[in-house]
Structures are given as C-alpha cells and as structure tokens.
Coordinates of C-alpha atoms in Angstrom, one line a residue:
M69 CA -24.0 65.3 7.3
K70 CA -23.7 61.6 6.5
N71 CA -22.7 62.4 2.9
K72 CA -20.0 64.8 4.2
I73 CA -18.6 62.2 6.5
L74 CA -18.6 59.5 3.7
F75 CA -16.9 61.9 1.4
I76 CA -14.1 62.8 3.9
T77 CA -13.7 59.1 4.7
L78 CA -13.2 58.2 1.0
C79 CA -10.8 61.0 0.5
V80 CA -8.7 59.9 3.6
I81 CA -8.6 56.4 2.3
S82 CA -7.5 57.5 -1.2
I83 CA -4.8 59.9 0.2
F84 CA -3.6 57.2 2.7
N85 CA -3.2 54.7 -0.1
F86 CA -1.6 57.2 -2.4
S87 CA 1.0 58.1 0.3
N88 CA 1.8 54.5 0.7
I89 CA 2.5 54.3 -3.0
L90 CA 4.9 57.2 -2.8
A91 CA 6.6 55.7 0.3
K92 CA 7.0 52.2 -1.0
E93 CA 8.4 51.7 -4.5
S94 CA 7.4 48.1 -4.5
F95 CA 3.8 48.7 -3.3
N96 CA 2.5 48.7 -6.8
E97 CA 3.9 45.3 -7.4
I98 CA 2.1 44.0 -4.3
I99 CA -1.2 45.7 -4.9
P100 CA -1.5 47.4 -8.4
M101 CA -3.2 50.7 -7.7
K102 CA -3.9 54.0 -9.5
F103 CA -5.0 57.3 -8.2
Q104 CA -6.6 60.3 -9.9
L105 CA -8.1 63.6 -8.8
G106 CA -9.8 66.4 -10.6
L107 CA -11.6 69.8 -10.6
T108 CA -14.4 71.3 -12.6
G109 CA -15.4 74.9 -12.7
E110 CA -18.3 76.3 -14.8
N111 CA -19.8 79.8 -15.3
F112 CA -22.7 81.0 -17.4
Q113 CA -23.5 84.7 -17.7
S114 CA -26.6 86.4 -19.1
R115 CA -29.1 88.9 -17.7
F116 CA -31.6 86.0 -17.4
V117 CA -29.5 83.9 -15.0
K118 CA -29.5 84.6 -11.3
P119 CA -26.0 85.0 -9.8
E120 CA -26.5 82.1 -7.4
N121 CA -27.3 79.8 -10.4
S122 CA -24.4 81.0 -12.7
T123 CA -21.5 78.9 -11.3
K124 CA -20.9 75.3 -10.6
E125 CA -18.0 73.5 -9.0
N126 CA -16.9 69.9 -8.6
F127 CA -13.9 68.4 -6.9
F128 CA -13.1 64.6 -6.9
I129 CA -10.6 62.1 -5.8
E130 CA -10.5 58.4 -6.9
S131 CA -8.6 55.3 -6.0
I132 CA -8.5 52.3 -8.3
W133 CA -7.3 48.8 -7.2
E134 CA -6.4 46.4 -10.1
N135 CA -9.5 47.7 -12.0
K136 CA -11.6 45.7 -9.6
I137 CA -12.4 48.2 -6.9
R138 CA -12.9 51.9 -7.4
V139 CA -13.6 54.4 -4.6
F140 CA -14.8 57.8 -5.6
G141 CA -15.2 60.8 -3.3
E142 CA -16.4 64.2 -4.5
K143 CA -17.9 67.6 -3.6
R144 CA -20.5 68.4 -6.3
E145 CA -21.6 72.0 -5.7
N146 CA -22.6 71.9 -2.0
K147 CA -23.1 68.1 -1.8
F148 CA -20.5 65.7 -0.5
L149 CA -20.9 62.4 -2.3
G150 CA -19.3 59.0 -2.3
S151 CA -19.3 56.0 -4.8
L152 CA -18.0 52.5 -4.7
L153 CA -17.4 50.0 -7.5
W154 CA -16.5 46.3 -6.9
K155 CA -16.2 44.2 -10.1
E156 CA -15.0 40.6 -10.2
K157 CA -15.0 38.1 -13.1
F158 CA -18.6 36.9 -12.4
F159 CA -19.9 39.7 -10.1
H160 CA -20.6 43.4 -10.3
F161 CA -21.7 45.8 -7.5
A162 CA -21.8 49.6 -7.7
S163 CA -23.3 52.2 -5.4
G164 CA -23.3 56.0 -5.3
H165 CA -23.2 58.7 -7.9
R166 CA -20.6 57.7 -10.5
Y167 CA -20.5 54.0 -11.5
K168 CA -22.7 52.1 -13.9
P169 CA -21.9 48.6 -15.3
F170 CA -22.5 49.7 -18.9
K171 CA -22.1 52.8 -21.0
G172 CA -25.1 55.1 -21.4
F173 CA -24.7 58.9 -21.1
Y174 CA -28.4 59.6 -20.6
L175 CA -29.3 56.8 -18.1
L176 CA -29.5 58.4 -14.6
R177 CA -27.7 61.5 -15.9
D178 CA -27.0 64.5 -13.6
E179 CA -28.0 67.3 -16.1
R180 CA -26.0 69.9 -14.2
F181 CA -22.6 68.2 -14.7
Y182 CA -20.7 66.1 -17.1
S183 CA -17.2 64.5 -17.5
A184 CA -15.2 65.3 -20.6
F185 CA -12.5 62.7 -19.9
Q186 CA -13.6 59.7 -21.8
N187 CA -10.4 58.8 -23.7
P188 CA -9.9 55.0 -23.4
N189 CA -6.1 55.5 -23.7
F190 CA -6.2 56.8 -20.1
E191 CA -8.2 56.3 -16.9
I192 CA -11.6 57.8 -17.7
V193 CA -13.5 59.9 -15.2
E194 CA -17.0 58.3 -14.9
Q195 CA -20.0 60.5 -15.7
P196 CA -21.8 62.1 -12.8
I197 CA -25.1 60.4 -12.2
Q198 CA -28.1 60.4 -9.8
S199 CA -27.9 58.2 -6.7
S200 CA -28.0 54.6 -7.7
H201 CA -27.3 51.0 -6.7
F202 CA -26.4 48.1 -9.1
L203 CA -26.0 44.4 -8.4
G204 CA -25.4 42.0 -11.3
L205 CA -23.6 39.0 -12.8
N206 CA -21.0 38.9 -15.6
H207 CA -20.0 36.1 -17.9
L208 CA -18.0 36.2 -21.1
D209 CA -18.4 40.0 -21.0
F210 CA -22.2 39.7 -20.9
G211 CA -23.9 41.3 -18.0
I212 CA -27.3 41.1 -16.3
G213 CA -28.7 42.5 -13.1
L214 CA -31.0 44.8 -11.1
F215 CA -30.6 48.4 -9.9
L216 CA -32.3 51.3 -8.2
G217 CA -31.8 54.8 -9.4
N218 CA -33.3 58.2 -8.7
G219 CA -35.6 59.3 -11.6
F220 CA -35.7 55.8 -13.1
S221 CA -36.7 53.3 -10.5
Q222 CA -36.5 54.3 -6.8
K223 CA -38.7 51.7 -5.0
K224 CA -38.8 48.6 -7.2
P225 CA -35.6 47.3 -8.8
A226 CA -35.1 47.9 -12.5
F227 CA -33.6 45.4 -14.9
Y228 CA -30.5 45.8 -17.1
F229 CA -28.6 43.7 -19.7
Y230 CA -25.6 44.4 -21.8
T231 CA -23.4 42.6 -24.4
P232 CA -19.6 42.5 -24.8
K233 CA -17.9 45.8 -25.8
D234 CA -21.1 47.6 -24.9
I235 CA -22.4 47.0 -28.4
F236 CA -25.9 46.9 -27.0
A237 CA -27.4 47.7 -23.6
F238 CA -31.0 47.7 -22.3
A239 CA -32.7 48.8 -19.0
Y240 CA -36.3 48.7 -18.0
S241 CA -38.2 50.0 -15.0
K242 CA -41.5 48.3 -14.2
E243 CA -42.2 50.9 -11.5
N244 CA -42.3 53.9 -13.9
E245 CA -42.6 52.0 -17.2
L246 CA -39.4 53.6 -18.4
Y247 CA -37.0 52.2 -21.0
F248 CA -33.4 52.8 -21.9
S249 CA -31.3 51.3 -24.8
S250 CA -28.0 52.1 -26.3
L251 CA -26.1 50.9 -29.4
N252 CA -22.4 51.3 -30.0
L253 CA -21.2 49.4 -33.1
Q254 CA -17.7 50.6 -34.2
D255 CA -15.8 49.7 -37.4
W256 CA -18.0 46.8 -38.4
K257 CA -17.0 45.4 -41.8
P258 CA -19.9 43.6 -43.5
T259 CA -17.8 43.5 -46.7
E260 CA -14.2 44.1 -47.6
N261 CA -15.1 47.6 -49.0
T262 CA -17.6 48.7 -46.4
V263 CA -17.0 50.1 -42.9
V264 CA -20.1 50.8 -40.7
Q265 CA -20.4 52.7 -37.4
L266 CA -23.7 53.0 -35.5
R267 CA -24.2 54.8 -32.2
G268 CA -27.4 55.7 -30.5
E269 CA -29.3 56.0 -27.2
G270 CA -33.0 56.2 -26.4
F271 CA -34.8 56.6 -23.1
G272 CA -38.3 57.4 -21.8
K273 CA -41.7 55.9 -22.2
K274 CA -43.1 54.2 -25.4
E275 CA -45.4 57.2 -26.1
N276 CA -42.9 59.8 -25.0
Y277 CA -39.2 59.1 -25.6
L278 CA -36.0 61.0 -26.4
G279 CA -32.9 59.9 -28.1
Y280 CA -30.7 59.7 -31.2
L281 CA -29.2 57.4 -33.8
N282 CA -26.1 58.3 -35.7
G283 CA -24.4 56.3 -38.4
K284 CA -21.5 56.3 -40.9
I285 CA -21.0 54.0 -43.9
F286 CA -17.6 54.4 -45.5
F287 CA -16.4 52.8 -48.8
P288 CA -12.6 52.9 -48.8
N289 CA -12.1 51.9 -52.4
T290 CA -14.1 54.8 -53.8
N291 CA -13.7 57.2 -50.8
H292 CA -17.5 57.7 -50.6
E293 CA -19.1 58.2 -47.2
L294 CA -22.7 58.3 -46.1
E295 CA -23.5 59.9 -42.7
F296 CA -27.0 60.1 -41.1
S297 CA -28.5 61.3 -37.9
M298 CA -31.9 61.1 -36.3
F299 CA -32.7 62.6 -33.0
R300 CA -35.6 63.7 -30.8
E301 CA -35.1 66.4 -28.2
G302 CA -37.2 67.1 -25.2
E303 CA -37.8 70.0 -22.8
R304 CA -34.8 72.4 -22.3
G305 CA -33.1 71.0 -25.4
S306 CA -30.5 69.2 -23.3
L307 CA -30.3 65.9 -25.2
F308 CA -26.9 66.7 -26.8
T309 CA -25.5 69.9 -25.6
T310 CA -23.8 70.0 -22.2
T311 CA -23.7 73.8 -22.0
A312 CA -26.2 76.1 -20.4
D313 CA -26.6 78.1 -23.7
R314 CA -28.7 76.1 -26.0
F315 CA -28.4 78.4 -29.1
R316 CA -32.0 77.8 -30.0
E317 CA -35.5 78.6 -28.7
E318 CA -37.6 75.6 -29.5
I319 CA -38.7 73.5 -26.5
S320 CA -38.7 70.2 -28.4
T321 CA -37.6 69.0 -31.9
K322 CA -37.4 66.0 -34.1
S323 CA -34.7 66.1 -36.8
I324 CA -33.0 64.1 -39.5
F325 CA -29.8 64.7 -41.3
M326 CA -28.1 62.9 -44.2
R327 CA -24.9 63.7 -46.0
L328 CA -23.3 61.8 -48.9
S329 CA -19.7 62.9 -49.7
R330 CA -16.8 61.9 -52.0
N331 CA -13.3 62.9 -51.0
F332 CA -15.0 65.2 -48.4
Y333 CA -15.3 68.2 -50.7
D334 CA -17.9 67.0 -53.1
R335 CA -21.0 66.3 -51.1
T336 CA -24.8 66.8 -50.8
F337 CA -26.9 66.8 -47.6
L338 CA -30.4 67.2 -46.4
F339 CA -31.5 68.5 -43.0
R340 CA -35.1 68.5 -41.8
Q341 CA -36.6 69.5 -38.4
W342 CA -40.0 69.5 -36.9
S343 CA -41.0 71.5 -33.8
E344 CA -43.9 73.4 -32.3
L345 CA -43.0 76.3 -34.7
G346 CA -43.5 74.2 -37.8
R347 CA -41.2 72.4 -40.2
S348 CA -37.8 73.6 -41.6
S349 CA -35.7 72.0 -44.4
I350 CA -32.3 72.7 -45.9
F351 CA -30.8 71.0 -48.9
E352 CA -27.2 71.6 -50.0
G353 CA -24.9 70.7 -52.8
N354 CA -21.1 71.4 -52.7
I355 CA -18.3 70.8 -55.2
S356 CA -14.6 71.6 -55.3
L357 CA -13.5 73.9 -58.1
F358 CA -9.8 73.6 -57.4
S359 CA -8.2 70.9 -55.3
F360 CA -4.6 71.1 -54.1
T361 CA -2.3 69.8 -51.3
L362 CA -3.5 72.4 -48.8
G363 CA -7.2 72.0 -49.5
A364 CA -9.8 73.0 -52.0
I365 CA -11.8 76.0 -53.2
C366 CA -15.5 75.1 -53.3
I367 CA -18.8 76.5 -54.5
G368 CA -22.1 75.4 -53.1
T369 CA -25.8 76.1 -53.2
R370 CA -28.6 75.6 -50.6
I371 CA -32.3 75.7 -50.6
Y372 CA -33.9 76.9 -47.4
K373 CA -37.5 76.2 -46.7
E374 CA -39.5 77.3 -43.6
E375 CA -43.1 76.1 -43.2
P376 CA -44.5 77.9 -40.1
K377 CA -47.7 76.6 -38.6
D378 CA -49.5 79.9 -38.7
N379 CA -47.9 81.5 -41.9
L380 CA -47.3 80.8 -45.5
P381 CA -44.2 78.8 -46.4
I382 CA -40.9 80.6 -47.4
Q383 CA -38.4 79.1 -49.8
V384 CA -35.0 80.8 -50.5
L385 CA -32.1 79.9 -52.7
A386 CA -28.5 80.6 -51.5
G387 CA -25.0 80.4 -53.0
S388 CA -21.7 80.0 -51.2
L389 CA -17.9 80.1 -51.7
S390 CA -15.6 78.3 -49.3
Y391 CA -12.1 77.2 -48.6
E392 CA -11.9 73.7 -47.1
W393 CA -9.2 71.4 -45.9
K394 CA -9.3 68.0 -44.1
R395 CA -6.7 65.5 -43.1
K396 CA -6.9 62.6 -40.6
G397 CA -9.3 64.2 -38.1
S398 CA -8.1 67.8 -38.7
E399 CA -10.3 70.2 -40.6
I400 CA -10.6 73.8 -41.7
Q401 CA -13.6 75.5 -43.3
V402 CA -14.1 79.2 -44.1
R403 CA -17.4 79.8 -45.8
A404 CA -19.4 82.8 -47.0
E405 CA -23.1 82.5 -48.1
N406 CA -25.5 84.9 -49.8
R407 CA -29.2 84.2 -50.0
K408 CA -31.6 85.5 -52.7
N409 CA -33.6 87.3 -50.1
G410 CA -30.6 89.3 -49.0
D411 CA -29.6 87.2 -46.0
K412 CA -25.9 86.8 -45.4
L413 CA -24.0 84.1 -43.5
Y414 CA -20.3 83.7 -42.6
E415 CA -18.8 80.5 -41.0
L416 CA -15.4 79.5 -39.6
K417 CA -14.6 76.0 -38.4
F418 CA -11.2 74.9 -37.3
T419 CA -10.2 71.5 -35.9
I420 CA -6.6 70.4 -35.3
R421 CA -5.3 67.2 -33.7
P422 CA -1.5 67.7 -33.0
S423 CA -1.5 64.2 -31.5
I424 CA -4.0 61.3 -31.1
N425 CA -4.9 62.5 -27.6
W426 CA -5.3 66.2 -28.1
K427 CA -7.9 68.2 -30.0
F428 CA -8.4 71.9 -30.6
E429 CA -11.6 73.3 -32.1
I430 CA -13.1 76.6 -33.0
S431 CA -16.6 76.9 -34.5
S432 CA -18.2 80.2 -35.3
L433 CA -21.2 81.7 -37.1
F434 CA -21.9 85.4 -38.0
Q435 CA -25.1 86.5 -39.6
S436 CA -27.0 89.8 -40.0
K437 CA -29.6 90.6 -37.4
E438 CA -31.9 91.4 -40.4
N439 CA -31.7 87.8 -41.6
Q440 CA -35.2 86.3 -42.1
L441 CA -34.2 82.7 -42.0
R442 CA -32.3 80.7 -39.3
S443 CA -28.9 79.1 -40.1
L444 CA -27.5 75.6 -39.5
Y445 CA -25.1 75.2 -36.6
E446 CA -23.3 72.2 -35.2
Q447 CA -23.5 71.9 -31.4
W448 CA -20.9 70.2 -29.2
S449 CA -21.9 66.7 -28.4
D450 CA -19.8 63.8 -27.2
G451 CA -17.2 64.5 -29.9
E452 CA -18.3 61.8 -32.3
N453 CA -22.0 62.3 -33.0
I454 CA -23.5 64.5 -35.6
N455 CA -25.9 67.1 -34.1
F456 CA -27.1 70.1 -36.1
I457 CA -29.6 72.7 -35.0
L458 CA -31.2 75.9 -36.4
T459 CA -30.3 79.1 -34.7
D460 CA -31.1 82.8 -35.3
R461 CA -28.2 84.0 -33.1
E462 CA -26.5 87.0 -34.7
T463 CA -23.1 85.7 -33.5
A464 CA -22.1 82.3 -32.1
I465 CA -18.5 81.3 -31.2
K466 CA -17.3 78.2 -29.5
L467 CA -13.8 77.1 -28.5
K468 CA -12.9 73.6 -27.3
V469 CA -9.6 72.1 -26.1
L470 CA -9.6 68.5 -25.1
G471 CA -6.6 66.4 -23.9
P472 CA -5.7 63.8 -21.2
I473 CA -5.4 66.4 -18.4
L474 CA -7.4 69.4 -19.6
S475 CA -10.8 70.1 -21.0
L476 CA -11.8 73.7 -21.9
N477 CA -15.2 74.6 -23.4
V478 CA -15.9 78.3 -24.0
S479 CA -18.8 79.9 -25.9
G480 CA -20.3 83.3 -26.5
S481 CA -23.3 84.4 -28.5
R482 CA -25.5 87.3 -29.2
S483 CA -29.2 87.2 -30.1
K484 CA -31.0 89.4 -32.7
T485 CA -32.2 91.6 -29.9
G486 CA -28.7 92.3 -28.6
Q487 CA -28.8 89.9 -25.6
E488 CA -25.4 88.3 -24.9
F489 CA -24.6 85.0 -23.4
Y490 CA -21.2 83.7 -22.2
F491 CA -20.4 80.2 -21.0
A492 CA -17.1 78.6 -19.8
N493 CA -16.4 75.1 -18.5
I494 CA -12.9 74.0 -17.5
Q495 CA -11.9 70.6 -16.2
F496 CA -8.6 69.3 -14.8
R497 CA -7.5 65.7 -14.2
L498 CA -4.3 64.2 -12.8
E499 CA -3.5 60.5 -12.8
Y500 CA -0.8 58.8 -10.7

C-alpha cells in the first residue's frame, strides 16, 4: 500500500510539473525540466510456461530537473515503485528501484525486466534494479560512497568507487563477500595506427563469479581488426540474453572467442566452450572469392570438435558458401554450410542503420533435426558486445528494431523434438 501511494504521488508530481510546462512557455527558462513516460509489454509462449508467468508489463513516468533531480514512478507488474535521484557537483543521493551513480548492468539487476533505451543522444531510461539506497561524494567526475541493495548488501553498507566517464567502477559488500567491477574503455588510441575498445563486467564471489570481457583492436592503416570475448555464465544462462528463451540447454558455461579479420570478408576465428556436458570447439577460415561494390562472394571452412565427458570425441570438417556485405554499421550475410557427416546449416543475418539512431536486425538459423552437432549462434546482448552460443535448435529467428521511441524484440524457435517457443518484448518511450 505504501509503494502504491508513493507511486501515485510521484506520478501526480510529474504530471503537475508537465502541465506547468505546457501552460507557461517561459517555465523552461526558469526551471529547465524534462519529462518522459514509457510502457513495456512482454510475452513468452511455450508449453512449459504457465499462463500467469507468460506476460510482463511495466509503465513509468519520470521528471528531470536540470539533470540534478530525477523522480521516477512506475508500475512493475503488480508492484508500484518510486525512485529519486539528487545529484550535485560534490554530492550524490539515490533511492528506489532505478538509479545508480555509475554504469553496471548486472549490479542489483532485476532479471525480469530491462530497459532498451540507452542511446546517449537522448534521455536514457535507467535500468530497472532491486531496491537500493546510494549516498556518495563526487569530485572531478570521480565518485565514492556507500549503498544498500537487495541481493548485494542489505544490512551493512557496501562500498563503491568509479572513475570519470565510467571507465572503471568497483563495488564490494563485506556483509556477503560480494564483488562487482566494470570496465568501459572506448576509442583509446595507444598509437596513431591503433584503436582499442574494452568492455566488461564481473560480479559474485572470488570462488564463484560471473561476467565477461570483450575487446576490439583496430588498425586503420591496414584495415585489420582483432576481436575477442571471454565470458562465464551461471544458472539460467541469463548473463547476456534478456529474453526468456535462452536457445541453449546448459546450466553454466565458460567460453572464449577470437576473430582476426581484414576488410571484414577475409577472417579467421576460434570459439571454445566448457560446460557440464564437456568441451566444444569451432575453428573457421573465410576468404572472399569476388569483391565488388555491393559485397563479396566468400568461401569458408570450419572444423567442429565435440568432446563429451562420457563419450568419445567427434571432429567434423565443414565447407560453406556465402554472400556478405558490410558498410558503416550495416551488414548482410547469407550463408550455407555442409558438413562431412551430412549435417546442413543455413544462416541469414541482416542489419541496417538508416540513421545513427535507428537500427533494424534480423538473425536466423535453420538446420536439420538430424544434425549431430550444434551450431554457433549470436545472441542479443547490449548491442555492442560479442556473445556466441552453441544451439541445437532446428530453427531460430530473431527480429530487433531499436530507435529513440521504440524497441521491438521478437524471436521464435523450434527444438529438435518439435517444441516451439515464441517471445516478444515491445517498449515505448516519449520525451518532452
């Protein structure tokens, strides 16, 4: 009841201030203020999901004063929640279910919800989090402070620290011996011909942690690029994916991925994964036969190796033919693969950016139900990180639309046994 009253109060405050803005043209000049509201709807259908657990809803309304004070009211499923942020030059206070003083998707994460609106060109919608309270000091864009948060430190204050531009952040809970750290290094140029990007997060205990580290090293003069990813998943496989359909069966995995490419089309990569089922490896080489303005015709080869814990290892050679095109964030790939053991695989990937703020993606995989080996598939993540998994789904299709006011994430898949899964998440956001 208290949360419901708080939610209604915050909504009334936001609407009252918004009406004042509409009534007085000069109000913004007196007190600069912004206002945004949004709605999320989600549905997941399969015969394994109970009807009462198949849908989720979230409505929110937020008022922003001079980027110093933010008031957030929301209805998250059946809960009415409120959040407050007050940030001054040397002081930071946040309380509720939305605001943190530093970036970190996995710290205090509400695993049932996420915000797709993280474009810095617009007002972002903060990620939904567990109940928390932050109090800290800021100076020269450095921050330090204490906080309480459900699932991290509920009785004794935890400690946090972050650097300018959120390049590095750290949090520690003495109560539960939990750690959190994040790294966000963008467009670092150690030399004139080298551009480096590093992103990662880790959380948990020393002996049992989850997280990832992704990196890119680009050499503009030669157009070579090295990409790598290391990640460690936990139960439910929810480290990266924000959908209810995980596209794989393992409970926990450790994986590494490395790709070296020149002009995108000529590349080689290595993927290796460890899980309770054993170890799996894929090595690929790909070269362009014909390059032209509208892309390239490529041939490739892969070596698949499965090393189950309770069976003899299996190694299979595969060959592929593909059409590929890539330009400034847009990409098309149509690929067909035949394996020496008779397995077949077909892939379609399509990404187009009509403008810097809009993105349309389709990713699909089709393979025979008689396939003996699993195939490599790229999950949705936060839009920038590399995250490949192995899946034995006969069919997997994902569609994503992302822009300043709309996010649409739709997927469908079919397992080898004929079980079908359908997922849809749609988010709206309006800013005034």
